[in-house]
Each structure stands twice: as structure tokens, then as C-alpha cells.
XYZ file of C-alpha atoms in Angstrom:
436
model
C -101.725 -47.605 -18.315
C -101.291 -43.589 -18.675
C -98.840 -42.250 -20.493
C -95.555 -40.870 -19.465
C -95.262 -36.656 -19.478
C -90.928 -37.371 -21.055
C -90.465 -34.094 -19.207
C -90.322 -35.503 -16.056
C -91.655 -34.272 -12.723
C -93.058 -30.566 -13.107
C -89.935 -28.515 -12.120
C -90.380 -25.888 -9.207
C -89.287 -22.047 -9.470
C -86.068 -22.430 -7.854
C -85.007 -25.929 -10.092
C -86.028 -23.424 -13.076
C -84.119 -20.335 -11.555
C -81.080 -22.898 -11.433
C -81.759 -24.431 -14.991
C -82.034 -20.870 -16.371
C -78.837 -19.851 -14.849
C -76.875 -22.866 -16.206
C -78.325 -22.437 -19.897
C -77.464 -19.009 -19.865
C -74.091 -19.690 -19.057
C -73.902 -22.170 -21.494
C -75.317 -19.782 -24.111
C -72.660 -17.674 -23.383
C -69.652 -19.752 -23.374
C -71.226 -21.364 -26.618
C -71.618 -18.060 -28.434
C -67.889 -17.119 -27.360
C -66.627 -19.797 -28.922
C -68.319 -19.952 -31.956
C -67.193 -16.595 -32.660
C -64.043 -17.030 -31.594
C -63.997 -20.166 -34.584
C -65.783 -17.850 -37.286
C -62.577 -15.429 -36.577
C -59.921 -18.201 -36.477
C -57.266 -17.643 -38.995
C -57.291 -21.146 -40.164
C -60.913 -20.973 -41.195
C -60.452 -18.074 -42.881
C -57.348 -19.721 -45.032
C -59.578 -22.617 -45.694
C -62.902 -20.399 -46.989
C -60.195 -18.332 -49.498
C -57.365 -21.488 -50.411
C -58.099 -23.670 -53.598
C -58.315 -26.707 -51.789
C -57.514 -30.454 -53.395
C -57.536 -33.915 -51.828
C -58.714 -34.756 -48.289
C -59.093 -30.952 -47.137
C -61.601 -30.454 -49.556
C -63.862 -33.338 -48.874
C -63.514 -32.554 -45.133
C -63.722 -28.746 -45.479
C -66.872 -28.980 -47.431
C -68.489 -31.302 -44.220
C -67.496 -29.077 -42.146
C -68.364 -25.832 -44.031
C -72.065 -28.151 -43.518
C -71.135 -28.303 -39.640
C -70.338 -25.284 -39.025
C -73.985 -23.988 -40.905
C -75.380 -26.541 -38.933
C -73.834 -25.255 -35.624
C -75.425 -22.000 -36.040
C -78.980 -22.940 -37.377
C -78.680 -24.957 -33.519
C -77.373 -21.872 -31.800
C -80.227 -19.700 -33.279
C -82.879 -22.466 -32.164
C -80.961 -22.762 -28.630
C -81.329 -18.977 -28.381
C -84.788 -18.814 -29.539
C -85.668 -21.410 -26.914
C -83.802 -20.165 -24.040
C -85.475 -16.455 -24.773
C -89.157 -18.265 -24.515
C -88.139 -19.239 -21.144
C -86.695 -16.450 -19.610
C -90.189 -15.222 -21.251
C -92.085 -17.491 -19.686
C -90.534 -17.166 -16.495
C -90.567 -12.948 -16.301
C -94.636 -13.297 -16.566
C -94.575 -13.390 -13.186
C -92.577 -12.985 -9.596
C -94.216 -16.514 -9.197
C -95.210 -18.596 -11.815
C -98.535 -20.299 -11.762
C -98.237 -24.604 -12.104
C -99.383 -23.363 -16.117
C -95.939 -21.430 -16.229
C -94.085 -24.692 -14.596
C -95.879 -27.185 -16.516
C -94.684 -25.232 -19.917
C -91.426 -24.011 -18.246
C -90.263 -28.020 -17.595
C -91.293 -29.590 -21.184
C -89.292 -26.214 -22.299
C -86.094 -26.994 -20.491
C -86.592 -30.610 -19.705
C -88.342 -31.955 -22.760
C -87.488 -32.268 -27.203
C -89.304 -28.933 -27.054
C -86.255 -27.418 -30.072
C -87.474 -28.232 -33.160
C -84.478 -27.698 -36.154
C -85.584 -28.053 -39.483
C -83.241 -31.300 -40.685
C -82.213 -29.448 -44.211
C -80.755 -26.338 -42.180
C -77.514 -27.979 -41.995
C -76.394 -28.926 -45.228
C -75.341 -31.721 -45.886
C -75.708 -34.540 -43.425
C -79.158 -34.070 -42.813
C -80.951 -37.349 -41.846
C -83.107 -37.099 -44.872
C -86.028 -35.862 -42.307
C -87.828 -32.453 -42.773
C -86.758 -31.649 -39.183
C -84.749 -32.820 -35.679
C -86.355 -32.341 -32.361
C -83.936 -32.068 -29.390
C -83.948 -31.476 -25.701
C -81.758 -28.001 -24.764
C -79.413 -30.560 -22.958
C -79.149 -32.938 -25.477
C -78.786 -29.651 -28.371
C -76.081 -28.346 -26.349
C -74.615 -31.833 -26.564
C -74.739 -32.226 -30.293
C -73.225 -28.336 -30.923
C -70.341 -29.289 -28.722
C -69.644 -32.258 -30.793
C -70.110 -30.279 -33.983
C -67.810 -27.552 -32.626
C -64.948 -30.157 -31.208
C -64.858 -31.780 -35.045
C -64.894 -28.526 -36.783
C -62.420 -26.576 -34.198
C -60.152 -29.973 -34.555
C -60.368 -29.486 -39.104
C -59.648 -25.831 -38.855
C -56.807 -26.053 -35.680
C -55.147 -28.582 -37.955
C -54.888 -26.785 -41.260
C -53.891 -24.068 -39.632
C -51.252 -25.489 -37.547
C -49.821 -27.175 -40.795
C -49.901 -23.903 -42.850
C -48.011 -22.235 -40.049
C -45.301 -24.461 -39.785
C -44.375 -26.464 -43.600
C -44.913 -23.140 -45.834
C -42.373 -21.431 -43.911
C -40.003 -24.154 -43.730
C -40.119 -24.934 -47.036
C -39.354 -21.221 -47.884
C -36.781 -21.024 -45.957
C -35.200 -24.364 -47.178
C -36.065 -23.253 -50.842
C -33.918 -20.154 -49.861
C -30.881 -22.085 -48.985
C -31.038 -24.410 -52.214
C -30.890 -21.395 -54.307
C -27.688 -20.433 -52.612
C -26.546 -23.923 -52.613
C -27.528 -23.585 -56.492
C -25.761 -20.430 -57.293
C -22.207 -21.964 -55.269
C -22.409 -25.316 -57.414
C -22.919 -23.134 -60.930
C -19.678 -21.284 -59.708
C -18.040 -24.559 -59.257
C -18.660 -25.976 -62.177
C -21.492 -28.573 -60.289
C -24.792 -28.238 -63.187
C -27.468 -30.651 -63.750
C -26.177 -33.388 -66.802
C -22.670 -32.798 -65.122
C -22.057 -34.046 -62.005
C -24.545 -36.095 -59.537
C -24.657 -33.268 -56.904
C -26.466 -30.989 -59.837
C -28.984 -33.253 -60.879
C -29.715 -34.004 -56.959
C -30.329 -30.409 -56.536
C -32.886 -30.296 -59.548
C -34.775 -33.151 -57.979
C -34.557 -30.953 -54.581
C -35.585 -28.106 -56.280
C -39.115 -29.978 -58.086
C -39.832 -31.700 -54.797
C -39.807 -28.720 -52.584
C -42.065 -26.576 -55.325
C -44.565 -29.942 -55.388
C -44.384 -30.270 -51.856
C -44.856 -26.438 -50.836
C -47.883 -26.439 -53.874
C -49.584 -29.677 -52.006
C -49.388 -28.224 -48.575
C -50.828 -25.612 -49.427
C -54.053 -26.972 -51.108
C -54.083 -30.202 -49.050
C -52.747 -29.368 -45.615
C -54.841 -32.358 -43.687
C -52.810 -35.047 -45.888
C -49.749 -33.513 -44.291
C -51.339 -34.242 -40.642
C -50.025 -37.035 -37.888
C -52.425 -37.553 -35.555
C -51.410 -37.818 -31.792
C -52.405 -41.402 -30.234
C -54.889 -41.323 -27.850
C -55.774 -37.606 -27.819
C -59.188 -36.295 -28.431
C -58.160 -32.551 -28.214
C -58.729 -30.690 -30.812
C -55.395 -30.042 -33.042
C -53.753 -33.099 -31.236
C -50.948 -34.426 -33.221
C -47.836 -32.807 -35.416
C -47.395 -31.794 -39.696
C -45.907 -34.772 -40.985
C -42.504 -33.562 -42.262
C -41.242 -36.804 -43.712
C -40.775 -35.468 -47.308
C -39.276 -32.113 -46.026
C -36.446 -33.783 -43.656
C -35.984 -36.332 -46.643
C -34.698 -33.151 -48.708
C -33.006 -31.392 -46.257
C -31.081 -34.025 -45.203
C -30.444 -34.153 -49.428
C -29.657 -30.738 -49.196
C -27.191 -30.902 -46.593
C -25.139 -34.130 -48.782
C -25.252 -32.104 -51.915
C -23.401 -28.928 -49.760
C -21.046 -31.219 -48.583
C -20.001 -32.672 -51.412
C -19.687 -28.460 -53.191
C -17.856 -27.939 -50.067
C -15.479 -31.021 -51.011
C -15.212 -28.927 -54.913
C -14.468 -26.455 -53.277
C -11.343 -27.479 -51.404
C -10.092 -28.893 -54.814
C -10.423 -25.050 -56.158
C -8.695 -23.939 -53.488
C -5.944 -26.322 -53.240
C -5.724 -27.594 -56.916
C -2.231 -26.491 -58.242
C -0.619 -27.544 -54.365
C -1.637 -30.719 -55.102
C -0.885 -30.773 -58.727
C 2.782 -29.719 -57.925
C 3.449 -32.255 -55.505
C 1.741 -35.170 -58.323
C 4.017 -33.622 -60.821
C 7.122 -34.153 -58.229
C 5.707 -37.590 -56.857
C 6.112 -39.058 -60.494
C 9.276 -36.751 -61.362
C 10.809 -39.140 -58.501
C 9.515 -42.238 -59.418
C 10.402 -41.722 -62.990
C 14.011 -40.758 -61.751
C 14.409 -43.678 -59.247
C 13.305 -45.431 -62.253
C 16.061 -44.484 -64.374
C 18.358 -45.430 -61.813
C 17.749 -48.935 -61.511
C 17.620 -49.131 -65.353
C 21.527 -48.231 -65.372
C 22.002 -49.987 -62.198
C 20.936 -52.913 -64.116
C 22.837 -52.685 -66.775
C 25.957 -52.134 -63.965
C 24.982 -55.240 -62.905
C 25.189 -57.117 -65.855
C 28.185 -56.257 -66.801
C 30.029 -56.575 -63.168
C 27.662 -59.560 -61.670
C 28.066 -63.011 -63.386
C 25.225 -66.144 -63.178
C 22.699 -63.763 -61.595
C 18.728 -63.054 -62.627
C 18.508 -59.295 -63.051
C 14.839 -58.428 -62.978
C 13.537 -56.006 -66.229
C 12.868 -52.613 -65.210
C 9.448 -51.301 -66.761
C 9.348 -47.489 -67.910
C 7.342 -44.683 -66.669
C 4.016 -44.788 -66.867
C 2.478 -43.247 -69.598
C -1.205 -43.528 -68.319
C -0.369 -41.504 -64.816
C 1.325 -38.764 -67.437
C -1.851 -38.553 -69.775
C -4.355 -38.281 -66.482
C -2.063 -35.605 -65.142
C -2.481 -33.410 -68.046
C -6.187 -34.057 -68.203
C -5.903 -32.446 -64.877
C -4.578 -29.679 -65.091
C -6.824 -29.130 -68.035
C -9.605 -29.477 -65.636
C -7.909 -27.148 -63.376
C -7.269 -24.321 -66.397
C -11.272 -24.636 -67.100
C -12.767 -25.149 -63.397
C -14.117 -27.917 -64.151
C -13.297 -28.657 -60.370
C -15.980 -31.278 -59.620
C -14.406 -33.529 -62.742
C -10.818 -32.941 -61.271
C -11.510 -33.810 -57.643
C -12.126 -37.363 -58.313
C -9.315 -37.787 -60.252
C -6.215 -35.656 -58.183
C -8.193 -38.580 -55.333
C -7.217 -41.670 -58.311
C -3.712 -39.667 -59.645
C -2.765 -39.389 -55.853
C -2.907 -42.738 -54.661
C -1.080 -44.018 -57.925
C 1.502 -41.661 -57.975
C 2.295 -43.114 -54.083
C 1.823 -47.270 -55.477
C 4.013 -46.000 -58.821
C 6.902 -44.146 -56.342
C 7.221 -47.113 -54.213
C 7.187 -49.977 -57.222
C 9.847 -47.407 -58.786
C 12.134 -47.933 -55.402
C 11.327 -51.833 -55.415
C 12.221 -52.087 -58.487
C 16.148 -50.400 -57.621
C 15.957 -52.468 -54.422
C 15.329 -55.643 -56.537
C 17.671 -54.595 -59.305
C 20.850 -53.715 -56.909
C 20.713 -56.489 -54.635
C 23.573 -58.306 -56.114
C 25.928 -54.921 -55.759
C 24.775 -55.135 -52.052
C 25.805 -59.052 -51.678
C 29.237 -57.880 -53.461
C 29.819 -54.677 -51.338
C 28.858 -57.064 -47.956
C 31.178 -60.106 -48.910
C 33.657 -57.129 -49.514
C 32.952 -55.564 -46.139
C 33.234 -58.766 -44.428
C 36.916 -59.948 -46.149
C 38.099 -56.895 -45.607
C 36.559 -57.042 -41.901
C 38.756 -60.280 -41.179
C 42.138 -59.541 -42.745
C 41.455 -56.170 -40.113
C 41.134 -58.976 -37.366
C 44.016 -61.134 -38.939
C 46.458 -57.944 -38.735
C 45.509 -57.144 -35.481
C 46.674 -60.527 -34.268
C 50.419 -59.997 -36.330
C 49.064 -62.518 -38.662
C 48.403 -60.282 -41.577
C 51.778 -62.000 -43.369
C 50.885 -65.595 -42.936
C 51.286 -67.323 -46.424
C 47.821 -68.682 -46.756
C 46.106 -66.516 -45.049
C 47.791 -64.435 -47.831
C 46.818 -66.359 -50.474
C 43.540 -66.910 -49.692
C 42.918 -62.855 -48.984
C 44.211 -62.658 -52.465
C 42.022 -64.814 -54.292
C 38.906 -63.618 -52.619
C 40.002 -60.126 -53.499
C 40.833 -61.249 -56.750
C 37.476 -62.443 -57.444
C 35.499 -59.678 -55.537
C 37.335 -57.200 -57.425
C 37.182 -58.296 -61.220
C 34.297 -57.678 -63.555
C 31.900 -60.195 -63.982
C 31.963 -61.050 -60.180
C 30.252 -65.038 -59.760
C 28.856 -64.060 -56.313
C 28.932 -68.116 -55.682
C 32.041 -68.659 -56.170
C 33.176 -65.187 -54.711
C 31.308 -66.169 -51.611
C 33.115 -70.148 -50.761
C 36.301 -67.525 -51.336
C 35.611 -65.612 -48.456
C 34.324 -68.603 -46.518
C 37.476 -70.259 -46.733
C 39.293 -66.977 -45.958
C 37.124 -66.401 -42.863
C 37.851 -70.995 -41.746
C 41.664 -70.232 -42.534
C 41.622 -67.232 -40.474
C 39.572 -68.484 -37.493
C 42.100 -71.427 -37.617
C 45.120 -69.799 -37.451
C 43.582 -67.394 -34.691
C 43.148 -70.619 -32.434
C 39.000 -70.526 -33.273
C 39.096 -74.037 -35.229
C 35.718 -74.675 -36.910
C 33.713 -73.456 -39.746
C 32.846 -69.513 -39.371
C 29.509 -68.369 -39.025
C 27.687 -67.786 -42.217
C 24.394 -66.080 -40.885
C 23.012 -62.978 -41.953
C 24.592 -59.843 -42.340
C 23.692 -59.200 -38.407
C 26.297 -61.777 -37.207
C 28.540 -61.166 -39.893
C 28.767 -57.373 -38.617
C 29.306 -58.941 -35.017
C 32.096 -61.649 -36.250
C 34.205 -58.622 -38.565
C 34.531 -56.185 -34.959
């Protein structure tokens, strides 16, 4: 059994005219492009940065790559120059030319000594290739190498800047909270922007040196470059950033409106305190004109709301306005609960004058009825007006008793009026209705 030329068939002058052709254009578009990646910006970044992490374990293989890519350009050229040699002997080449021509083009005629590359050498002293299967291996070289130095420089050109510009905006941010009295140890919002402030300088310092750990790849893309820069940590602080303004812009309402809303505190509890004092003498009113009744104790101003109002406007005379914001918030909603106990309180405290002044109202209402009727000098209607009156009008008043008065002024009147029956004794809605 003979052995097998692996060239193939001896190739003819117009199959090597045709191969020629198609490994010069090759050599062309191969040599483009590997210039074109030995002037890329993001190679020339990653030959000058002080690289940490995963970019410097890839860099360095594909520092070895890109070596590698050349040492197989340099044999590709050196090939394709034998043939085009070869081939300009003569107008036609002899079967000798062909024979040498086709294990040229066709066969692992490239020899590439296996150290030339670096690292990743196969440990061989050297690689033999076809010029198909070389161009095949330096466009997989190039595709991984292009795809390292497209991504480190697509991440440099995109977090750097943002980061800048976001570390521009915290030191404004930082300068407004100083003003406002917002500093680290003081108030949350300053120790949130000191965090910001060591993040962004770590993060800015890693991308930088590590730009490939700051990489997302894109599923199921092969191009080279093919994904996004993982922002995660920058729109974590950003979005940090943007609370911590807020809640400056929230101090700095509280500047602006401070002694507005301490005025109208001071007046809330000026009126509580007053309404206050009017149910304590209302009280003792009642005591003294109401008999057999519960007067509730009225409590006295609140000396707590008066102590937190002076802390702030002490807080107010310093600027300490992100201490007094949260506290005008507190002082304002107690000063509304104390103002409204203060008026339940009177309510609570008067409501015996009120049952006096609407059993007066309604005996009164009657004997305007009786008169109207020419009744008004009927001898018990007279006597009973007078002992209603009697006890309505003296000091202490027994609601109880003053009340069956009135009742039986109200049954004697309804009697005499031809209305026979016990008078209504609802609420002061139909008591209103029966006196007009």
C-alpha cells in the first residue's frame, strides 16, 4: 500500500493563480487588522496601566497571543513570498514548480518554532501548519485578543468618566450638607456620604487596574466586545447619592422656613395653654353653681412641649438645622394632639353649664308657648314656672332635680294646652322643635 502525498492532487496553474489570489487577500486583510489592534487605544492603556486581578492574568496571555500572532504572520508571509517565488520562475510552471507549489499551499509546509509565542507553547520545539489551517489559528488568536482589548477599553471609556462625574456631584452634595450643619458623626446623611465618598475612590481605583472584573458578558454573542461594564456598584451609590440630596434638600426647607414654623408652635401651645386656663376656672364655676355632678380635673400645660420648644429654637440660633427638622416634625404634631385635649378638656369640664343653659332655654321656650295661648297667668302653670326657675336660677343648681322641674312644667303645660300626655324628653333636637 503506497503512501498518501497529504497535499492532495498536484494543483494546476490556474487552481494556483486562484489560491495565490485568495492568500494574498487574506494577507492583506490579516495585516490590516493586526495593525489596526497594535494601534487600538485599549491595548495601549493595557501595555502602560498597573494592572491587578483578572486583567492581569488575561493581559499577560494575551500579551503571549498577540507575540504569537505575529511570529504566525511573519511565517504566513514568508510562505506566501516562496510561492509567488515559485510561481514567477516561469510564464508556465513545469509539474516540478506544481508539485512544490501544491505541498506549499496545500500541505503543513509552515513550520513555527513552538517557543515563539510565549507562553502557551505546547511544550514542542516547533508547530507545523497548513497556510489554511495558519490563517485559521491567527483568526482565532486575533478574535480572543481583539475581544480582551475591545473590553477594557470599552469599560475604561465608560465607568472612569462616570465615576468622575458622580464624584463631582458628591463634593457639591458635600459642601451643601457642611453648610447645613449635615457632617459625618452628626447626622446619618453625613456618614452616608463618607461611605459614598470611599466607595466611589475604591471603585474608580479598581476599574482602573481591573477593568475585565467590571465586564457582563452578552449571552450568546461571540463578537468581539459583546456585552456591557457592569455598573451595579456605581447605580448602588448614585441612587445613595440621590437619598442623601433629598434628605439636605428636606434641611434645607427647615432653614428656610424655621422661625414660620416656630411662630405658629409658639401660638399653637399659647392657645392650648389658654383654652386650658379656661376650663380650669370654668371648673371651678361649676363647682360652685352645679350640685351632685363629677367635674373632671383639668391637667396643666405641658412642660415637656415648652422645654422641646426652646431646644428648638436653640437649634435654630446655631443651624443645627438637620437636629431641628426632626423635632419642629415631633413638636408639630403634639402641639395639634395638646390643642385639641386642651378644648376636650373645656368641652368635658362645661357640660353641666350647657345642660343648665338648655333646661333654661327650654322652660323659658314653653312659658313663650304658654303666653301665647293667654295661659301665661294660670296658677299652676305659675307655680310650677316658678319653682323650675327657682331651682335653675340658684347656686348650687342639682341638674336632677332641676330637670323633673321642668318636666313637670313642660306635662302641666301640654295639659292645660289640650296636648294631655307626658312631653317629649329627647335630645336637644326635639326639644328645639317642641319650644317653637
Amino acid at each position: 500500500m503506497g503512501v498518501t502525498d497529504p497535499a492532495g492532487p498536484v494543483m494546476d496553474r490556474d487552481e494556483v493563480d486562484r489560491a495565490l489570489a485568495r492568500l494574498g487577500a487574506e494577507h492583506e486583510a490579516i495585516e490590516t487588522s493586526l495593525l489596526a489592534l497594535q494601534d487600538h487605544a485599549g491595548r495601549r492603556l493595557l501595555e502602560g496601566a498597573e494592572l491587578t486581578g483578572v486583567t492581569r492574568e488575561r493581559w499577560a496571555a494575551t500579551e503571549a497571543s498577540i507575540t504569537r500572532l505575529w511570529a504566525y504572520f511573519d511565517a504566513y508571509t514568508a510562505a506566501l513570498r516562496s510561492a509567488r517565488e515559485i510561481r514567477a520562475r516561469r510564464r508556465w510552471s513545469s509539474r516540478e514548480d506544481l508539485a512544490e507549489l501544491t505541498e506549499l499551499l496545500r500541505g503543513e509546509s509552515v513550520t513555527v518554532p513552538d517557543g515563539a509565542g510565549g507562553a502557551g507553547h505546547t511544550g514542542r520545539l516547533s508547530e507545523g501548519f497548513s497556510l489554511t489551517a495558519l490563517v485559521d489559528r491567527m483568526n482565532e488568536l486575533y478574535a480572543s485578543s481583539l475581544d480582551l482589548v475591545v473590553t477594557a477599553d470599552a469599560v475604561w471609556s465608560a465607568l472612569p468618566a462616570r465615576i468622575d462625574l458622580l464624584a463631582a456631584e458628591l463634593q457639591r452634595t458635600r459642601k451643601l450638607a457642611h453648610s447645613v450643619g449635615v457632617r459625618p458623626g452628626e447626622h446619618p446623611a453625613g456618614d452616608d456620604l463618607e461611605r459614598i465618598t470611599r466607595t466611589l475612590t475604591r471603585l474608580r481605583e479598581d476599574v482602573v487596574s481591573d477593568p475585565l472584573a467590571f465586564w457582563v458578558p452578552a449571552e450568546g454573542s461571540s463578537a468581539p466586545g459583546g456585552g456591557r461594564p457592569d455598573t451595579t456598584v456605581y447605580d448602588r451609590e448614585a441612587r445613595a447619592l440621590e437619598d442623601v440630596r433629598r434628605e439636605i434638600d428636606a434641611v434645607l426647607t427647615v432653614r428656610q422656613d424655621a422661625e414660620t414654623r416656630l411662630i405658629r408652635l409658639r401660638d399653637l401651645l399659647s392657645r392650648a395653654d389658654r383654652t386650658l386656663a379656661e376650663a380650669r376656672t370654668a371648673r371651678g364655676e361649676v363647682l360652685a353653681k352645679i350640685a351632685a355632678t363629677e367635674v373632671p380635673v383639668v391637667s396643666g400645660p405641658p412642660t415637656a412641649l415648652q422645654e422641646q420648644l426652646a431646644t428648638a429654637a436653640e437649634y435654630r440660633r446655631h443651624a443645627r438645622w438637620h437636629r431641628l427638622s426632626p423635632l419642629l416634625e415631633s413638636l408639630e404634631q403634639k402641639a395639634e394632639e395638646e390643642l385639641l385635649r386642651a378644648r376636650e378638656s373645656l368641652t368635658a369640664v362645661t357640660a353641666p353649664l350647657a345642660v343648665r343653659a338648655e333646661l333654661r332655654g327650654r322652660l323659658d321656650a314653653y312659658r313663650a308657648k304658654v303666653a301665647r295661648h293667654g295661659l301665661a297667668e294660670d296658677p299652676l302653670l305659675v307655680e310650677r314656672y316658678d319653682a323650675a326657675r327657682r331651682m335653675l336660677w340658684s347656686a348650687p343648681c342639682d341638674l336632677r332635680v332641676a330637670e323633673q322641674a321642668v318636666l313637670r312644667y313642660q306635662q302641666a303645660a301640654a295639659e292645660q294646652l289640650g296636648t294631655p300626655g307626658k312631653p317629649p324628653q329627647g335630645g336637644p333636637e326635639d326639644r328645639r322643635s317642641e319650644s317653637s
